[in-house]
C-alpha cells in the first residue's frame, strides 16, 4: 500500500472541496465545512480506494466516520488491501 499522509489525502480531496489551503492547516476540521456532500463523498471514497488499492469496509462508508483528514487516514490504514 502506498504511504498514507495528509498530503496524499489533500491531493485526492482537492478537486471536490473548497478552500484546500485552509484545510491543509487544519486536518481535524470537518470536511462538510469545505463543501463535502454525499455525492462528493462517494467520489472521494472511489478515489481513495483506487489510490491506496484497498477496500474501505462498509461500516465506515458514512460521512460521519470519514469527515476529517485524520479520520480518513485512520480508516485507510485499517483497510484490507485489494
CSV table of C-alpha atoms in Angstrom, one decimal:
chain,number,residue,atom,x,y,z
A,1,UNK,CA,0.0,0.0,0.0
A,2,UNK,CA,1.2,3.5,-0.8
A,3,UNK,CA,2.3,5.8,2.0
A,4,UNK,CA,-0.7,7.4,3.7
A,5,UNK,CA,-0.3,11.0,4.8
A,6,UNK,CA,-2.1,14.4,4.8
A,7,UNK,CA,-0.6,15.5,1.5
A,8,UNK,CA,-1.8,12.4,-0.4
A,9,UNK,CA,-5.3,12.8,1.1
A,10,UNK,CA,-5.4,16.5,0.3
A,11,UNK,CA,-4.5,15.8,-3.3
A,12,UNK,CA,-7.5,13.4,-3.5
A,13,UNK,CA,-9.8,15.9,-1.8
A,14,UNK,CA,-8.8,19.0,-3.7
A,15,UNK,CA,-11.0,18.5,-6.8
A,16,UNK,CA,-14.1,18.1,-4.6
A,17,UNK,CA,-13.7,20.6,-1.8
A,18,UNK,CA,-13.3,24.4,-1.4
A,19,UNK,CA,-10.5,26.3,0.4
A,20,UNK,CA,-8.0,23.5,0.3
A,21,UNK,CA,-5.2,25.8,1.5
A,22,UNK,CA,-7.0,26.4,4.7
A,23,UNK,CA,-7.8,22.7,5.1
A,24,UNK,CA,-4.1,21.9,4.9
A,25,UNK,CA,-3.6,23.8,8.1
A,26,UNK,CA,-6.5,22.2,9.9
A,27,UNK,CA,-6.6,18.4,9.2
A,28,UNK,CA,-9.1,17.9,12.0
A,29,UNK,CA,-11.7,20.3,10.6
A,30,UNK,CA,-15.0,18.8,9.4
A,31,UNK,CA,-14.9,18.4,5.7
A,32,UNK,CA,-18.5,19.4,5.4
A,33,UNK,CA,-17.3,22.9,6.2
A,34,UNK,CA,-15.3,22.8,2.9
A,35,UNK,CA,-18.2,21.6,0.7
A,36,UNK,CA,-18.3,17.8,1.3
A,37,UNK,CA,-21.7,16.4,0.3
A,38,UNK,CA,-23.0,12.9,0.0
A,39,UNK,CA,-22.2,12.9,-3.7
A,40,UNK,CA,-18.7,14.2,-3.4
A,41,UNK,CA,-18.2,11.7,-0.5
A,42,UNK,CA,-18.9,8.8,-2.9
A,43,UNK,CA,-16.4,10.2,-5.4
A,44,UNK,CA,-13.8,10.6,-2.7
A,45,UNK,CA,-14.3,7.0,-1.5
A,46,UNK,CA,-13.8,5.7,-5.0
A,47,UNK,CA,-10.6,7.8,-5.4
A,48,UNK,CA,-9.3,6.7,-2.1
A,49,UNK,CA,-9.8,3.0,-2.8
A,50,UNK,CA,-8.1,3.4,-6.2
A,51,UNK,CA,-5.2,5.4,-4.8
A,52,UNK,CA,-4.4,3.1,-1.9
A,53,UNK,CA,-5.5,-0.2,-3.6
A,54,UNK,CA,-7.8,-1.0,-0.7
A,55,UNK,CA,-11.4,-1.7,0.1
A,56,UNK,CA,-13.0,0.6,2.7
A,57,UNK,CA,-15.2,-1.5,5.0
A,58,UNK,CA,-19.0,-0.8,4.7
A,59,UNK,CA,-19.2,0.2,8.3
A,60,UNK,CA,-17.0,3.3,7.5
A,61,UNK,CA,-19.0,4.4,4.5
A,62,UNK,CA,-20.8,7.2,6.4
A,63,UNK,CA,-19.7,10.8,6.2
A,64,UNK,CA,-19.6,11.0,10.0
A,65,UNK,CA,-16.9,8.2,10.0
A,66,UNK,CA,-14.7,10.0,7.5
A,67,UNK,CA,-15.4,13.7,7.8
A,68,UNK,CA,-11.8,14.8,8.7
A,69,UNK,CA,-8.5,14.1,7.1
A,70,UNK,CA,-7.4,12.4,10.4
A,71,UNK,CA,-10.4,10.0,10.3
A,72,UNK,CA,-9.8,9.2,6.6
A,73,UNK,CA,-6.1,8.3,7.3
A,74,UNK,CA,-7.2,6.1,10.2
A,75,UNK,CA,-9.8,4.3,8.1
A,76,UNK,CA,-7.4,3.8,5.2
A,77,UNK,CA,-4.7,2.4,7.5
A,78,UNK,CA,-7.1,-0.2,8.6
A,79,UNK,CA,-8.3,-1.2,5.2
A,80,UNK,CA,-7.9,-4.5,3.5
A,81,UNK,CA,-5.6,-4.4,0.6
A,82,UNK,CA,-7.2,-5.4,-2.8
